[in-house]
Amino acid sequence: MAKFAFKGGVHIPNPYPVEKPEIRQVPPPKQAVLLLQQRVGGEAEPCVEIGDRVLTGQVIAQTTGKLPTNVHASISGIISAIEMRPIPHPSGIDAKCIVIDSDGKDEWIKIEKCDKEFLNCTPDQVLQRIREAGIVGMGGAGFPTHAKITNAQGAHTLIVNATECEPGIMCDDSLMQEYPREIIRGIEVLMHACSAKKAIIAIEDDKPEALNSLLMYNFNDRISIEQIPTKYTSGAEKLLIKSLLDIEIPSGGYASEHGVLCQNVGTVKAIYDAVVDNKPLISRVVTVTGSGVETPRNYEARLGTSFAQVVESSKPSNQAHHIRMGGMMMGVDIPNTHYSICKITNCIFVNNPKPKPVVKECIRCSACVGVCPVNLLPQQLYWHAKSENIEKALDYQLMDCIECGSCNYVCPSNIPLAQYFSFAKALDRKLKRAEALANQSRGRFEFKEFRLARNKQERAEMMAAKKKALKEKMAKDKEKDQAQKDKIAQAMARVEQAKEAKK
Ligand code: SF4
Ligand code: SF4
């Protein structure tokens, strides 16, 4: 097996490579719609009101709790609404957003660059800056970066994931070609923050320009750059760790428990901006691609910019399109371009409509088994997921499925296997929630029964004690009466005796 190769996965050529690698700047939008709910963690609480004037980079919403993520104004202007808006999510749900109408000035808050070398800051101070900047995993996971680094304190290795997570996405490639110095410096910041002794940049072997850019700026012998085969799902965290370090992260386990911290290359650039330039996360690089645009390209757009504004720059064809946020394998289909760029929008696919493939019966060819990168048996999983036999699906490691869609891609019957697995997981969560609720109700009922029985017993014991005390009192009174009677009888006997003696 070739160096750093892994079993499974599929070779999928990029169907729409970009003509030029450079990142085009999208002008700040006239209106920014900023999402308060990130993929992980609670919804941020607005700290501004309708009518307030805000400056670019100003904190406009904050979360508390374990997974905090600040939201910053991406343009200067007036808060015109705080309301529910549709967000790019498979469920089609709405979520709370803050809307800023631009004043056209793009006036920033006062930014002070890092006045001292970041190595003079403590890791805690660096972490604080990352937290304040509102950085989340830019590869699409959206996990708050501050929390991920905190969990990996004392890691021996930092892995920088420089693979594009899916075919068609090119934003990380262009970032590495345009900002190699910042990325290398960002890695040093990150190593300082988690105390890692070494860092490995994992880059796919179809990105020679990006590799050369990084090599030109890497003078740190604790940072190595490794080329890995260009194969879909090579960027999956556990696979990357297994290929590079030969460390197997067990089912349900985390990289941090094995001394490894993984960060996407875009996140590393955002960390550089936050710690060295003291700039919060207010923009990101997005790939616009697909059969429906004339010029697939990478753009840097302010968060909250509409998809329509970014897509327009790539000259979309003059017809209805299928729009998808994310890559061609794991992206989310959305009905139109009236959505806004959020922190995890790495790609917008704009495709000309084509007929959906006809789904046929499974012919038991096992093609899906050969490509599963996590060694599952998709065919068996499919039967159990389809019949909603969740117990059985769990026996076949349903929860280890990373929903990569490699099995869908090779299935000659066009069965949407990954969607079945996603549905089965959702059903499992629902059943577990229902079971937890039932247990809760049962617990409440049992406690009520116990309480009633306990009260009854306590009352019975109290009555018995009272009865006993009364009986004892009556016996004592009887004894007392008898003693009194005896005393009187004795006195009378003594009087009789005295009378007898006088006679
Ligand atoms: S979607 Fe799940 S079962 Fe299918 S190849 Fe990916 S990990 Fe394996
Ligand atoms: S690839 Fe499709 S047809 Fe072949 S075994 Fe898997 S599910 Fe069945």
XYZ file of C-alpha atoms and ligand atoms in Angstrom:
519
model
C 0.000 0.000 0.000
C 1.304 3.477 -0.911
C 2.494 5.781 1.873
C -0.427 7.161 3.932
C -2.952 5.248 1.808
C -6.078 3.887 3.481
C -8.587 1.198 2.660
C -11.832 2.240 0.987
C -12.795 5.653 -0.341
C -13.263 6.643 -3.976
C -11.303 8.572 -6.582
C -13.578 11.353 -7.818
C -12.011 13.843 -10.221
C -12.984 17.478 -9.634
C -15.729 17.973 -12.238
C -15.302 21.780 -12.445
C -11.752 22.876 -11.608
C -11.202 26.624 -11.145
C -9.462 28.471 -13.950
C -7.353 30.621 -11.651
C -6.469 29.879 -8.059
C -6.657 33.465 -6.812
C -9.265 34.491 -4.256
C -11.578 37.266 -5.469
C -12.897 39.714 -2.922
C -16.683 40.119 -2.920
C -17.619 43.731 -2.007
C -19.280 44.114 1.414
C -23.036 43.503 0.959
C -25.736 46.165 1.272
C -27.399 43.997 3.843
C -25.844 41.259 6.015
C -27.960 38.496 7.584
C -25.979 36.929 10.408
C -26.963 33.589 11.857
C -26.957 33.292 15.658
C -27.061 29.498 15.820
C -23.833 27.728 14.851
C -23.816 24.041 13.965
C -22.614 23.108 17.478
C -23.475 24.833 20.778
C -26.323 27.090 21.835
C -27.863 30.082 20.090
C -26.027 33.359 20.682
C -27.915 36.056 22.612
C -28.067 39.422 20.802
C -26.323 42.242 22.675
C -27.639 44.926 20.284
C -31.126 46.245 19.566
C -33.006 47.235 16.427
C -31.931 50.756 15.473
C -28.416 50.467 16.982
C -25.489 51.521 14.817
C -22.712 48.924 14.723
C -19.168 48.906 13.378
C -17.500 46.137 11.409
C -15.945 43.646 13.827
C -18.165 44.608 16.767
C -19.620 41.788 18.883
C -23.390 41.724 18.262
C -24.306 38.417 19.926
C -22.701 36.177 22.512
C -23.200 32.692 23.849
C -22.417 31.482 27.288
C -21.909 27.873 28.381
C -19.333 25.322 27.394
C -19.316 25.994 23.640
C -19.342 29.767 23.310
C -19.207 31.417 19.892
C -19.363 35.169 19.485
C -21.056 36.683 16.433
C -19.588 39.921 15.018
C -20.953 42.569 12.676
C -19.506 41.848 9.226
C -20.325 45.363 7.936
C -20.994 48.732 9.568
C -24.563 50.012 9.579
C -27.889 49.900 11.385
C -29.507 46.831 12.951
C -32.755 46.605 10.999
C -34.160 43.314 12.300
C -33.604 40.478 14.760
C -35.877 37.734 13.459
C -36.274 34.187 12.215
C -34.930 33.562 8.716
C -34.517 30.368 6.654
C -31.080 28.831 7.052
C -29.248 26.309 4.850
C -30.070 23.157 6.808
C -31.437 19.772 5.595
C -34.528 20.213 7.813
C -35.409 23.501 6.088
C -35.845 25.166 9.481
C -35.709 28.870 10.294
C -33.309 30.282 12.896
C -32.784 33.616 14.595
C -30.630 36.080 12.636
C -29.464 39.668 13.087
C -29.912 41.821 9.979
C -27.605 44.819 9.399
C -28.361 47.425 6.727
C -25.056 48.790 5.480
C -24.176 52.485 5.807
C -21.735 51.989 2.907
C -18.759 53.054 5.048
C -17.448 49.676 6.261
C -16.163 51.448 9.342
C -14.226 49.099 11.635
C -13.959 48.966 15.402
C -10.529 50.047 16.617
C -8.183 47.123 16.046
C -4.895 46.868 17.892
C -2.507 44.400 16.400
C -0.718 41.989 18.723
C 1.651 44.443 20.430
C 3.970 41.732 21.592
C 5.205 38.519 20.025
C 2.442 35.960 20.586
C 4.954 33.559 22.159
C 5.137 35.984 25.074
C 1.400 35.456 25.660
C 0.377 32.510 27.778
C -1.567 29.702 26.037
C -4.612 30.870 28.022
C -4.302 34.384 26.582
C -4.046 32.958 23.054
C -7.106 30.772 23.692
C -9.002 33.788 24.964
C -8.334 35.627 21.688
C -9.488 32.637 19.645
C -12.641 32.478 21.749
C -13.370 36.209 21.428
C -12.879 36.053 17.652
C -15.796 33.578 17.327
C -13.833 30.955 15.374
C -15.426 27.598 14.568
C -14.161 24.675 12.438
C -14.070 26.179 8.928
C -13.924 22.796 7.160
C -17.672 22.454 7.640
C -17.877 20.859 11.096
C -18.472 24.197 12.851
C -17.237 23.013 16.269
C -16.097 25.979 18.406
C -12.308 26.049 17.973
C -11.593 27.429 21.431
C -13.356 24.417 23.014
C -11.620 21.918 20.720
C -8.156 23.258 21.614
C -9.036 23.345 25.319
C -10.020 19.653 25.161
C -6.694 18.815 23.487
C -4.402 20.565 25.973
C -1.057 18.729 26.157
C -1.532 17.032 22.749
C 1.673 15.564 21.336
C 0.743 16.209 17.672
C -1.192 18.831 15.771
C -2.514 17.639 12.406
C -3.408 20.394 9.973
C -5.995 19.066 7.584
C -5.115 20.601 4.216
C -7.174 18.138 2.199
C -10.313 19.472 0.577
C -13.062 17.658 2.395
C -14.975 16.862 -0.802
C -14.420 16.836 -4.547
C -15.339 20.169 -6.100
C -14.393 22.323 -3.085
C -11.233 24.375 -3.725
C -11.225 27.053 -1.040
C -8.445 25.509 1.072
C -6.216 25.008 -1.974
C -6.490 28.700 -2.846
C -5.955 29.750 0.795
C -2.674 27.804 0.902
C -1.513 29.364 -2.342
C -2.390 32.917 -1.262
C -1.624 32.874 2.471
C 1.176 30.314 3.086
C 3.063 32.605 5.533
C -0.057 33.233 7.602
C -0.891 29.512 7.668
C 2.584 28.488 8.874
C 2.509 31.249 11.496
C -1.043 30.202 12.489
C 0.221 26.649 13.037
C 2.910 28.015 15.374
C 0.250 29.915 17.300
C -1.836 26.763 17.570
C 1.134 24.645 18.730
C 1.804 27.248 21.389
C -1.866 27.210 22.483
C -2.091 23.419 22.916
C 1.623 22.761 23.703
C 1.991 20.266 20.796
C 5.583 19.245 20.144
C 5.111 18.722 16.421
C 2.704 19.540 13.626
C 1.988 17.678 10.393
C 0.314 19.368 7.451
C -1.556 16.713 5.456
C -1.998 17.835 1.851
C -3.380 15.853 -1.096
C -0.940 14.985 -3.875
C -2.979 16.854 -6.521
C -2.062 20.258 -5.032
C 1.582 20.833 -6.060
C 1.231 24.652 -6.131
C -0.137 24.795 -2.606
C 2.563 22.373 -1.440
C 5.321 24.553 -2.945
C 3.864 27.714 -1.379
C 3.881 26.119 2.079
C 7.385 24.691 1.596
C 8.691 28.169 0.713
C 7.516 29.598 4.044
C 8.100 26.701 6.383
C 11.362 27.191 8.283
C 10.166 25.473 11.429
C 11.638 21.980 11.821
C 8.794 20.994 14.138
C 6.359 21.388 11.229
C 6.431 18.716 8.527
C 4.378 18.538 5.348
C 3.142 15.154 4.148
C 1.457 14.397 0.849
C -1.415 11.941 1.008
C -3.218 10.255 -1.903
C -6.035 12.265 -3.454
C -8.960 10.079 -2.579
C -12.343 11.049 -1.207
C -12.692 10.909 2.587
C -8.921 11.044 3.102
C -9.662 14.215 5.106
C -11.891 12.422 7.629
C -10.273 13.025 11.011
C -9.941 9.439 12.227
C -8.650 8.234 8.844
C -6.078 11.005 8.733
C -4.824 10.133 12.219
C -4.620 6.436 11.332
C -2.754 7.139 8.063
C -0.276 9.661 9.488
C 0.309 8.417 13.034
C -0.964 4.827 12.939
C -3.218 5.621 15.891
C -6.629 3.959 15.795
C -9.339 6.075 17.419
C -11.950 3.564 18.593
C -15.665 3.858 17.952
C -17.048 6.693 20.069
C -13.511 7.906 20.938
C -11.984 11.344 20.334
C -8.620 12.383 18.873
C -7.893 14.518 21.939
C -8.028 11.381 24.130
C -5.072 10.095 22.113
C -2.968 13.244 22.249
C -3.918 14.556 18.798
C -5.492 17.844 17.762
C -6.811 18.160 14.187
C -7.582 21.541 12.654
C -8.612 22.547 9.177
C -6.244 24.822 7.266
C -8.940 27.532 6.983
C -9.360 27.493 10.764
C -5.594 27.918 11.128
C -5.710 31.047 8.934
C -8.606 32.417 11.029
C -6.529 31.753 14.171
C -3.642 33.740 12.683
C -6.010 36.650 11.930
C -7.444 36.526 15.458
C -4.235 36.206 17.446
C -1.682 38.138 15.390
C -3.925 40.743 13.715
C -6.615 40.719 16.440
C -9.342 40.421 13.764
C -12.547 38.531 14.490
C -14.075 36.049 12.069
C -16.228 38.186 9.755
C -15.504 36.646 6.359
C -14.547 33.350 4.781
C -13.405 31.846 1.476
C -16.152 30.124 -0.519
C -15.911 28.077 -3.719
C -18.636 28.686 -6.284
C -18.767 25.841 -8.776
C -21.042 23.496 -10.722
C -22.446 22.962 -14.181
C -24.622 26.084 -13.859
C -21.823 28.672 -13.673
C -19.480 29.836 -16.408
C -16.465 30.506 -14.184
C -15.994 28.371 -11.070
C -13.982 30.471 -8.616
C -12.992 31.083 -5.013
C -14.289 34.214 -3.301
C -13.706 35.844 0.021
C -17.118 37.066 1.185
C -18.311 38.759 4.354
C -20.451 36.539 6.568
C -24.098 37.342 5.979
C -23.632 38.073 2.242
C -26.375 36.462 0.171
C -25.514 33.399 -1.905
C -27.038 35.269 -4.869
C -24.443 38.073 -4.662
C -21.518 35.627 -4.558
C -22.928 33.328 -7.260
C -23.546 36.311 -9.556
C -19.786 36.881 -9.846
C -19.368 33.414 -11.367
C -21.793 34.151 -14.213
C -24.623 31.673 -13.634
C -26.435 30.365 -16.709
C -29.810 31.842 -17.549
C -32.052 29.082 -16.180
C -33.299 27.467 -12.974
C -30.595 25.747 -10.930
C -30.164 23.124 -8.282
C -28.346 24.821 -5.412
C -26.352 22.965 -2.791
C -24.317 24.288 0.128
C -21.185 22.198 0.698
C -19.607 19.556 -1.490
C -21.123 17.297 -4.125
C -21.149 14.314 -1.738
C -22.251 15.610 1.657
C -23.667 19.040 0.884
C -27.160 20.271 1.727
C -29.663 20.899 -1.086
C -31.415 24.246 -0.743
C -34.243 25.658 -2.840
C -32.650 28.922 -4.032
C -29.869 31.460 -3.446
C -31.801 33.562 -0.882
C -29.575 32.295 1.914
C -26.586 33.874 3.563
C -22.957 32.865 3.902
C -22.346 31.505 7.397
C -19.154 30.375 9.115
C -19.311 26.860 7.627
C -20.222 27.779 4.026
C -17.182 26.409 2.213
C -18.828 25.865 -1.177
C -21.919 26.689 -3.217
C -22.747 24.220 -5.983
C -24.873 25.678 -8.765
C -25.986 22.896 -11.080
C -28.151 22.787 -14.143
C -31.084 20.482 -13.370
C -30.816 16.895 -14.506
C -33.220 13.990 -14.034
C -32.866 12.069 -10.798
C -31.450 8.564 -11.323
C -33.971 5.754 -10.978
C -33.479 3.794 -7.740
C -33.536 0.026 -8.260
C -33.373 -3.042 -6.032
C -30.098 -3.984 -4.363
C -28.363 -6.618 -6.497
C -25.967 -7.632 -3.674
C -22.887 -6.750 -5.718
C -20.912 -5.636 -2.600
C -19.446 -2.624 -4.412
C -20.463 -0.491 -1.414
C -18.491 -2.679 0.994
C -15.226 -2.172 -0.892
C -15.350 1.638 -0.709
C -16.497 2.184 2.878
C -13.561 3.993 4.529
C -14.642 2.923 8.020
C -15.025 -0.767 7.190
C -18.776 -1.009 7.557
C -21.130 -3.305 5.664
C -23.399 -0.745 3.950
C -25.498 -3.416 2.253
C -26.518 -5.021 5.581
C -26.888 -1.636 7.220
C -29.229 -0.655 4.399
C -31.593 -3.612 5.001
C -31.867 -2.816 8.693
C -32.188 0.939 8.178
C -34.859 0.406 5.516
C -36.901 -1.878 7.783
C -36.327 0.552 10.701
C -34.708 -2.227 12.722
C -32.486 0.201 14.578
C -31.228 -2.370 17.115
C -29.777 -4.464 14.293
C -28.397 -1.397 12.498
C -26.619 -0.414 15.717
C -25.155 -3.930 15.905
C -23.675 -3.218 12.482
C -21.992 -0.031 13.825
C -24.462 2.445 12.381
C -23.014 5.171 14.597
C -19.545 4.799 13.014
C -20.915 5.757 9.579
C -19.538 9.189 8.663
C -22.264 9.634 6.017
C -19.613 10.251 3.368
C -21.796 8.875 0.544
C -18.957 6.818 -1.014
C -21.317 3.835 -1.015
C -24.008 5.863 -2.837
C -21.446 6.924 -5.425
C -20.585 3.347 -6.481
C -23.998 1.740 -6.033
C -25.179 0.519 -9.486
C -28.777 0.559 -8.209
C -28.540 4.269 -7.278
C -29.689 3.569 -3.721
C -29.205 6.669 -1.528
C -27.556 4.579 1.189
C -26.078 7.444 3.246
C -29.512 9.100 3.461
C -30.941 5.850 4.866
C -28.173 5.810 7.478
C -28.729 9.436 8.364
C -32.456 8.702 8.746
C -31.731 5.624 10.914
C -29.506 7.719 13.210
C -32.221 10.356 13.528
C -34.756 7.619 14.324
C -32.426 6.190 16.969
C -32.100 9.637 18.572
C -35.897 10.007 18.525
C -36.440 6.571 20.086
C -33.825 7.248 22.756
C -35.448 10.598 23.552
C -38.863 8.905 23.786
C -37.372 6.179 25.989
C -35.714 8.768 28.227
C -39.040 10.614 28.517
C -40.869 7.353 29.293
C -38.222 6.510 31.925
C -38.644 9.966 33.366
C -42.454 9.577 33.556
C -42.099 6.065 34.968
C -39.619 7.394 37.518
C -42.034 10.171 38.481
C -44.946 7.684 38.785
C -42.852 5.251 40.861
C -41.719 8.034 43.143
C -45.337 9.162 43.625
C -46.333 5.591 44.507
C -43.396 5.319 46.881
C -44.280 8.655 48.478
C -47.934 7.621 49.000
C -46.895 4.255 50.453
C -44.334 5.943 52.679
C -46.939 8.472 53.959
C -49.394 5.640 54.615
C -46.800 3.662 56.510
C -45.695 6.711 58.497
C -49.336 7.433 59.407
C -49.885 3.804 60.442
C -46.715 3.846 62.540
C -47.783 7.138 64.121
C -51.259 5.746 64.963
C -49.751 2.558 66.389
C -47.323 4.621 68.498
C -50.197 6.781 69.736
C -52.285 3.709 70.527
C -49.366 2.144 72.360
C -48.714 5.324 74.325
C -52.422 5.539 75.227
C -52.484 1.908 76.327
C -49.369 2.437 78.446
C -50.888 5.587 79.939
C -54.117 3.760 80.738
C -52.177 0.901 82.312
C -50.130 3.390 84.315
C -53.309 5.241 85.397
C -54.844 1.930 86.410
C -51.731 1.088 88.422
C -51.864 4.533 89.997
C -55.569 4.103 90.853
C -54.876 0.728 92.343
C -51.987 2.108 94.402
C -54.274 4.910 95.612
C -56.983 2.417 96.436
C -54.452 0.230 98.240
C -53.204 3.253 100.172
C -56.786 4.175 101.218
C -57.526 0.568 102.162
C -54.311 0.430 104.202
C -55.202 3.766 105.916
C -58.708 2.489 106.650
C -57.242 -0.745 107.979
C -54.901 1.263 110.191
C -57.917 3.330 111.492
C -59.833 0.081 112.182
C -56.803 -1.341 113.967
C -56.520 1.838 116.113
C -60.273 1.625 116.966
C -59.893 -2.017 117.968
C -56.899 -1.136 120.150
C -58.918 1.547 122.061
C -61.745 -0.840 122.962
S -21.817 6.590 3.990
Fe -21.311 5.348 5.775
S -21.557 3.267 5.114
Fe -21.434 4.535 3.256
S -19.278 4.487 2.717
Fe -19.576 6.304 3.980
S -19.120 5.602 6.054
Fe -19.411 3.763 4.831
S -23.605 -1.309 -4.017
Fe -25.823 -1.049 -4.024
S -26.563 -2.805 -5.178
Fe -24.454 -3.269 -4.611
S -24.659 -4.353 -2.634
Fe -24.367 -2.228 -2.135
S -26.438 -1.484 -1.917
Fe -26.614 -3.372 -3.035
